[in-house]
PDB file of C-alpha atoms in Angstrom:
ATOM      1  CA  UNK A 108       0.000   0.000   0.000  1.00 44.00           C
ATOM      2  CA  UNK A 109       1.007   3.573  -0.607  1.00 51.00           C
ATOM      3  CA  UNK A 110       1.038   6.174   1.988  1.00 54.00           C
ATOM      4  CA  UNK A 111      -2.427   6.822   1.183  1.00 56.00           C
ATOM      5  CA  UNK A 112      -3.800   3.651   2.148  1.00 60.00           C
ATOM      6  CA  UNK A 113      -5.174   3.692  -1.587  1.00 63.00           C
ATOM      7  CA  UNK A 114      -3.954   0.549  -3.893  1.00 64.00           C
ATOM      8  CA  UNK A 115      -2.044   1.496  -6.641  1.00 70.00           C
ATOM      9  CA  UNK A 116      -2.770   0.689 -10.120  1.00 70.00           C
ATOM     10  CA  UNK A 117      -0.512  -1.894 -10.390  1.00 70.00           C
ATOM     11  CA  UNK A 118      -2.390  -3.612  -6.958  1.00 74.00           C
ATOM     12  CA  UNK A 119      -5.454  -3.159  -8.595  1.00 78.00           C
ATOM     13  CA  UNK A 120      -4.367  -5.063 -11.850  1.00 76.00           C
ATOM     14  CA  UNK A 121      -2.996  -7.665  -9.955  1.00 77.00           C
ATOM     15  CA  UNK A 122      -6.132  -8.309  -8.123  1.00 78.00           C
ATOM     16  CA  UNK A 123      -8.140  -8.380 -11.051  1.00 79.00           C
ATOM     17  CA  UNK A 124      -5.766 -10.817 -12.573  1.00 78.00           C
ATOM     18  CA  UNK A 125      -5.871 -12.765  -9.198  1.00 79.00           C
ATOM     19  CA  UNK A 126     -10.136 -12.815  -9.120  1.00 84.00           C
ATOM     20  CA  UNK A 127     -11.100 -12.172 -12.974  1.00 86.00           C
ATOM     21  CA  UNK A 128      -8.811 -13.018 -15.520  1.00 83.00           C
ATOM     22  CA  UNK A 129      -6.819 -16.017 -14.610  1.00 83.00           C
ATOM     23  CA  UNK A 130     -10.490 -18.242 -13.849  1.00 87.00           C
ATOM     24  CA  UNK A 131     -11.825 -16.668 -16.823  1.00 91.00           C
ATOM     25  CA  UNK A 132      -9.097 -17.802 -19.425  1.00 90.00           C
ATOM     26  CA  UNK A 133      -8.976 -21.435 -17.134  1.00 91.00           C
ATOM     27  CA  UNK A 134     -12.605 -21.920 -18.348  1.00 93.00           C
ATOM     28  CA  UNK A 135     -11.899 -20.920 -21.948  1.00 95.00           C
ATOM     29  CA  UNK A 136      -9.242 -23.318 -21.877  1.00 94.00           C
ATOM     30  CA  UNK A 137     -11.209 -26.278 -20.677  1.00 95.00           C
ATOM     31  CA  UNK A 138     -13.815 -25.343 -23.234  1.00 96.00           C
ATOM     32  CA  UNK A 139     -10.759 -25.073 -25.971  1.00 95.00           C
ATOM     33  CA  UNK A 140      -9.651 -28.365 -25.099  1.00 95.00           C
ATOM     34  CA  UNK A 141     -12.577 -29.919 -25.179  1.00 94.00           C
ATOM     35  CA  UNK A 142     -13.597 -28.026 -28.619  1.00 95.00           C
ATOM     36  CA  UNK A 143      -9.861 -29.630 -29.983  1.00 95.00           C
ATOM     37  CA  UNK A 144     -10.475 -33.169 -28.409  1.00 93.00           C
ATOM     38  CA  UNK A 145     -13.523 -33.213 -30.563  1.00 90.00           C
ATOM     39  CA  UNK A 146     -12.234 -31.880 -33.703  1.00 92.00           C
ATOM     40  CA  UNK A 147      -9.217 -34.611 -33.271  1.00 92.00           C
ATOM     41  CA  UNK A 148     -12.104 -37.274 -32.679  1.00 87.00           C
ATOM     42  CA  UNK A 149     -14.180 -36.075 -35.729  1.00 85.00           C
ATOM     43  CA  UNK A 150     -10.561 -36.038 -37.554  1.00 89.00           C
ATOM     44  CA  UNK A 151      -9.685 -39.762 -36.574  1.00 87.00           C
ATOM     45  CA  UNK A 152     -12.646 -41.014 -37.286  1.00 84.00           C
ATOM     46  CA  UNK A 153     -13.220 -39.192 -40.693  1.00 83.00           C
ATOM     47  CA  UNK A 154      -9.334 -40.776 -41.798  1.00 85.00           C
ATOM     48  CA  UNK A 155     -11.042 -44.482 -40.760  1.00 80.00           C
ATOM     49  CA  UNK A 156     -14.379 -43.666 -42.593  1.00 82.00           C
ATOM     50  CA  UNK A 157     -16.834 -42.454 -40.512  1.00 84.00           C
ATOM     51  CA  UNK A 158     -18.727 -39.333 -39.604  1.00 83.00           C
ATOM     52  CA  UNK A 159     -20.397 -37.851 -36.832  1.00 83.00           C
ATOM     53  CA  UNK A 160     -23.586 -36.317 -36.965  1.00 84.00           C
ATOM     54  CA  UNK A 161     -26.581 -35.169 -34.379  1.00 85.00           C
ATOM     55  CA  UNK A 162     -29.578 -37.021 -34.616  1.00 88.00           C
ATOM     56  CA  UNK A 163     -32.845 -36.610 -32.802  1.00 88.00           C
ATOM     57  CA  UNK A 164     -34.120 -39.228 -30.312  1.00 88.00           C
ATOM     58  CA  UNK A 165     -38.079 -40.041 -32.357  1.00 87.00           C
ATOM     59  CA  UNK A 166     -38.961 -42.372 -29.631  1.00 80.00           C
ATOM     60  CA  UNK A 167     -38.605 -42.816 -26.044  1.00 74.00           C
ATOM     61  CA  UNK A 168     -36.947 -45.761 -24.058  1.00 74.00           C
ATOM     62  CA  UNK A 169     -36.863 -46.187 -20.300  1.00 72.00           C
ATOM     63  CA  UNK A 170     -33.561 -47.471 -20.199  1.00 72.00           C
ATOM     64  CA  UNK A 171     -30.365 -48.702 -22.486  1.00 77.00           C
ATOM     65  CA  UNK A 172     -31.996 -49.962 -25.752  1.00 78.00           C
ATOM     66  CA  UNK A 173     -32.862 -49.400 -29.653  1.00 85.00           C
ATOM     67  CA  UNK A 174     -34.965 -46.355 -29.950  1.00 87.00           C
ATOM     68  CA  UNK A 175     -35.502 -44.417 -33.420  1.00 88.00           C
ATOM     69  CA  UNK A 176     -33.423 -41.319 -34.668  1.00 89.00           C
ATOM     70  CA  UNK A 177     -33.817 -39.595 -37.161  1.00 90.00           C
ATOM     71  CA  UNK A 178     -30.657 -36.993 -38.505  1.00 89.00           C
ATOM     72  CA  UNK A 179     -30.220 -34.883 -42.195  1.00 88.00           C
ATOM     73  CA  UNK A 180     -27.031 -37.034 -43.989  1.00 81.00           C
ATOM     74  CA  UNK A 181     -24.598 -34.861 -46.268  1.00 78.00           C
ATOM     75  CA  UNK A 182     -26.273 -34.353 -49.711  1.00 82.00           C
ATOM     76  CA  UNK A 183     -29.505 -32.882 -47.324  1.00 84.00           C
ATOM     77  CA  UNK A 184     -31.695 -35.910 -47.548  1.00 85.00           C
ATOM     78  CA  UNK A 185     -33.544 -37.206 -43.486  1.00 88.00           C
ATOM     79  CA  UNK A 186     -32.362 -40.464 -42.890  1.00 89.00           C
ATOM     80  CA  UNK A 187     -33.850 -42.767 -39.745  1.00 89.00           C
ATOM     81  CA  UNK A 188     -32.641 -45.383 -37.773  1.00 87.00           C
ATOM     82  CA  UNK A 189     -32.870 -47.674 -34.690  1.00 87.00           C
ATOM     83  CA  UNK A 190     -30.005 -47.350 -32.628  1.00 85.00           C
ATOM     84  CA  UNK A 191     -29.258 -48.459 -29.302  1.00 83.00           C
ATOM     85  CA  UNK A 192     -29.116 -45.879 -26.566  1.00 79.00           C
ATOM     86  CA  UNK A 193     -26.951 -46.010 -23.165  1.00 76.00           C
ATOM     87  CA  UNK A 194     -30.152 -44.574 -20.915  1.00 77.00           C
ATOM     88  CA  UNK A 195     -33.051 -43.238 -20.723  1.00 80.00           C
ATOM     89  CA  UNK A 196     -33.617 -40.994 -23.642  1.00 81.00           C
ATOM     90  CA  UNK A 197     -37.176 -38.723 -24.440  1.00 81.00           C
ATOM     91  CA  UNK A 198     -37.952 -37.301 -27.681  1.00 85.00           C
ATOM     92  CA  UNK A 199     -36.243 -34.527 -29.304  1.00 86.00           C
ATOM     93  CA  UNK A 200     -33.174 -35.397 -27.707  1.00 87.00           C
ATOM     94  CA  UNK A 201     -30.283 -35.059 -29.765  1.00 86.00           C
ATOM     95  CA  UNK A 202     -27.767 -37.702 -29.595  1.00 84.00           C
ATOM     96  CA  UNK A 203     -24.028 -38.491 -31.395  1.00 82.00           C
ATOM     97  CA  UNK A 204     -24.249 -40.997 -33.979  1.00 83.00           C
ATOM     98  CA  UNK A 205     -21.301 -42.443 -36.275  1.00 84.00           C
ATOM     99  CA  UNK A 206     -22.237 -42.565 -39.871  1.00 86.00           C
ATOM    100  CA  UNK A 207     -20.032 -45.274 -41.969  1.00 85.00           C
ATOM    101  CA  UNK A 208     -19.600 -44.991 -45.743  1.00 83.00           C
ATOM    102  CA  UNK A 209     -22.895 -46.826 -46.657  1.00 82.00           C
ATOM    103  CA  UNK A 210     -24.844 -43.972 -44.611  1.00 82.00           C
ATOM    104  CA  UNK A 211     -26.023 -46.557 -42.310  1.00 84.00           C
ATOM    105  CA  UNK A 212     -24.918 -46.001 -38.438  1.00 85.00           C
ATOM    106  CA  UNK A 213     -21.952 -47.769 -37.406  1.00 80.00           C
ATOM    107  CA  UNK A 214     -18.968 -47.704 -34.893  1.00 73.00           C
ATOM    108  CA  UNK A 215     -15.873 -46.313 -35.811  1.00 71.00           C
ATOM    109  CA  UNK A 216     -13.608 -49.511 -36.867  1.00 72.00           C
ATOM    110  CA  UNK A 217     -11.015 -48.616 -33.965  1.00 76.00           C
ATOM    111  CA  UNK A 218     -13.099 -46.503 -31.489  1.00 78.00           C
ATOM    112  CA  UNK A 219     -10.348 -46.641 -29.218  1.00 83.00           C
ATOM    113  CA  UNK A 220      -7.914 -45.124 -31.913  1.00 85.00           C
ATOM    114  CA  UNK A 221     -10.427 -42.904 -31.975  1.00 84.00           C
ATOM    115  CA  UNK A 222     -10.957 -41.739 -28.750  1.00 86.00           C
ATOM    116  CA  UNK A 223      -7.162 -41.812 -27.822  1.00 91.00           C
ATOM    117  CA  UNK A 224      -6.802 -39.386 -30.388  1.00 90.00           C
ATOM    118  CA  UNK A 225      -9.387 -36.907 -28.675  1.00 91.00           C
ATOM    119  CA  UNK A 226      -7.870 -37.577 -24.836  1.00 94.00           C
ATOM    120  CA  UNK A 227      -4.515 -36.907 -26.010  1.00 95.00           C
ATOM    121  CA  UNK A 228      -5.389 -33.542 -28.286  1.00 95.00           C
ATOM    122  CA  UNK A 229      -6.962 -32.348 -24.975  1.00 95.00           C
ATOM    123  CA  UNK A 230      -4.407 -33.473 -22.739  1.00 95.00           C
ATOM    124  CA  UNK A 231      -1.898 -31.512 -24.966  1.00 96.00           C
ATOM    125  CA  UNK A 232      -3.971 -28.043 -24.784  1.00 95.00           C
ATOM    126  CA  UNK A 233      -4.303 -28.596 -21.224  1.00 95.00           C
ATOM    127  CA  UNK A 234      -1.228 -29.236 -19.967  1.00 96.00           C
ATOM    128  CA  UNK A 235       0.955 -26.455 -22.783  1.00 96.00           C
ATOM    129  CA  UNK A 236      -2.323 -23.634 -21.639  1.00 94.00           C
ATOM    130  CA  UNK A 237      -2.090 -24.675 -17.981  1.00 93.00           C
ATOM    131  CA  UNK A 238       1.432 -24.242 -18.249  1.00 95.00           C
ATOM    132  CA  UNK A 239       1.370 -20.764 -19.688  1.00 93.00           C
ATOM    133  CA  UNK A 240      -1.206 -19.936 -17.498  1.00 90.00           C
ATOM    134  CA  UNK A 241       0.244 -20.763 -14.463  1.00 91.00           C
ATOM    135  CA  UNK A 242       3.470 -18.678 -15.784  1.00 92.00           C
ATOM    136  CA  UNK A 243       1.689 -15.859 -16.344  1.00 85.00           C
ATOM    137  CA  UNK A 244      -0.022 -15.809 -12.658  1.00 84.00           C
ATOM    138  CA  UNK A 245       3.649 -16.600 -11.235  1.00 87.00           C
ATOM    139  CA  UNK A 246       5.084 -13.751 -13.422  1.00 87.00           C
ATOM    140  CA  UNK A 247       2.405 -11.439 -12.056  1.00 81.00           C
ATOM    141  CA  UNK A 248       3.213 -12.486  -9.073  1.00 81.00           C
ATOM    142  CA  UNK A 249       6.753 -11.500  -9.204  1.00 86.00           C
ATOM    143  CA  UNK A 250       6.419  -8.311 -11.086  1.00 82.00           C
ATOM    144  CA  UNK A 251       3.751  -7.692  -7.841  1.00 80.00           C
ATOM    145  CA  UNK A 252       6.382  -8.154  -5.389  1.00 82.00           C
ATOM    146  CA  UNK A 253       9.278  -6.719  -7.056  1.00 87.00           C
ATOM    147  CA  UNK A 254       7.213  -3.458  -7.091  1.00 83.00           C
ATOM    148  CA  UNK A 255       6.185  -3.682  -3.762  1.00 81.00           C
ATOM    149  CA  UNK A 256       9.768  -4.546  -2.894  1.00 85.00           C
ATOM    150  CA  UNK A 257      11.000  -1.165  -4.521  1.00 87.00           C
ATOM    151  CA  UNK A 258       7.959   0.761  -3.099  1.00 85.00           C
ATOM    152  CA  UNK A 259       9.244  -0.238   0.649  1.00 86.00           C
ATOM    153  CA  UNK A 260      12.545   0.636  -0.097  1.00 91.00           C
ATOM    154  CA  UNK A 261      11.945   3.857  -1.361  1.00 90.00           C
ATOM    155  CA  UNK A 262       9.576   4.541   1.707  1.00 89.00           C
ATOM    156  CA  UNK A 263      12.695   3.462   4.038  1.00 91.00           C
ATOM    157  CA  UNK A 264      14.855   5.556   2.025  1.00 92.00           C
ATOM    158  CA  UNK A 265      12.548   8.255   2.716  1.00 89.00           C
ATOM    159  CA  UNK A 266      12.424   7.612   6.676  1.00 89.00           C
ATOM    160  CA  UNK A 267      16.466   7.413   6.802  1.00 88.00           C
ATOM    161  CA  UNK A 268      16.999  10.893   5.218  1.00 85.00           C
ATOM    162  CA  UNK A 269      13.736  12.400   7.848  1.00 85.00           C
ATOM    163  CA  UNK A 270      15.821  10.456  10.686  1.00 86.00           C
ATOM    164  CA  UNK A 271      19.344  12.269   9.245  1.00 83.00           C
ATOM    165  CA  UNK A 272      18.263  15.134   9.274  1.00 82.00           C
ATOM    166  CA  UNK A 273      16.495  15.172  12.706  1.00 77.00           C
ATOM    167  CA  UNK A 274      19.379  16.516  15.937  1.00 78.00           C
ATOM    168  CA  UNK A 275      21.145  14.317  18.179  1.00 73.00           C
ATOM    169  CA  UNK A 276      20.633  14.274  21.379  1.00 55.00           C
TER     170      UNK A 276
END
């Protein structure tokens, strides 16, 4: 703090960093990740000759089992299907569905190939953002107390000349 009592500008920009920025760009990095898993996942699968679309649950199930979907394929034309479902699904749900070559819905031929691929794009934006992330809060951090530092000092330096100048006695 400054004589004043008042923060400085350079307080008040490392408290906003502290309590606004730094869980702000966290969040847009977990949604970046998970935006890049997906678009490895769509990539992997699309190289083993698949594609993902949305579909929309047409019937209703109580629990894992087929139910009927309905989605629009490339060239724009509704296709339908019964698919099996993990849970409970309602209508108008939309739900992933892999597409093979024939336009009929099918696995990927190596889901796990697939899924690796997504887990490990993610991992890798994670861990490189985290990283830079966590540099710039420690840089902050240091450029905080370095200017602190040199603000106490200066406020010593102060005090020392006021305590010169005052008579012995």
């Amino acid at each position: 703090m400054n004589p004043s009592g008042e923060p400085d500008g350079v307080e008040r920009a490392l408290t906003g960093l502290r309590r606004v920025v730094v869980p702000v760009a966290a969040g847009l990095l977990l949604l970046l990740a998970i935006a890049v898993g997906d678009a490895a996942e769509t990539a992997a699968a699309r190289a083993a000759g698949t594609t993902r679309v949305s579909a929309t649950v047409l019937g209703t199930t109580a629990g894992p089992g087929p139910v009927d979907v309905g989605w629009t394929d490339g060239r724009g034309v509704v296709r339908t299907a019964t698919v099996t479902v993990g849970g409970r699904v309602a209508p108008g749900r939309t739900v992933g569905l892999w597409i093979g070559p024939d336009g009929v819905p099918a696995a990927p031929e190596h889901p796990t190939e697939v899924r690796t691929a997504g887990i490990l794009r993610s991992a890798t934006v994670l861990g490189v953002g985290g990283a830079g992330l966590v540099a710039v809060y420690a840089a902050a951090g240091v450029a905080g107390r370095a200017r602190a530092a040199g603000r106490l000092d200066r406020e010593w330096r102060a005090v020392e000349a006021r305590w010169r100048e005052l008579p012995r006695g």
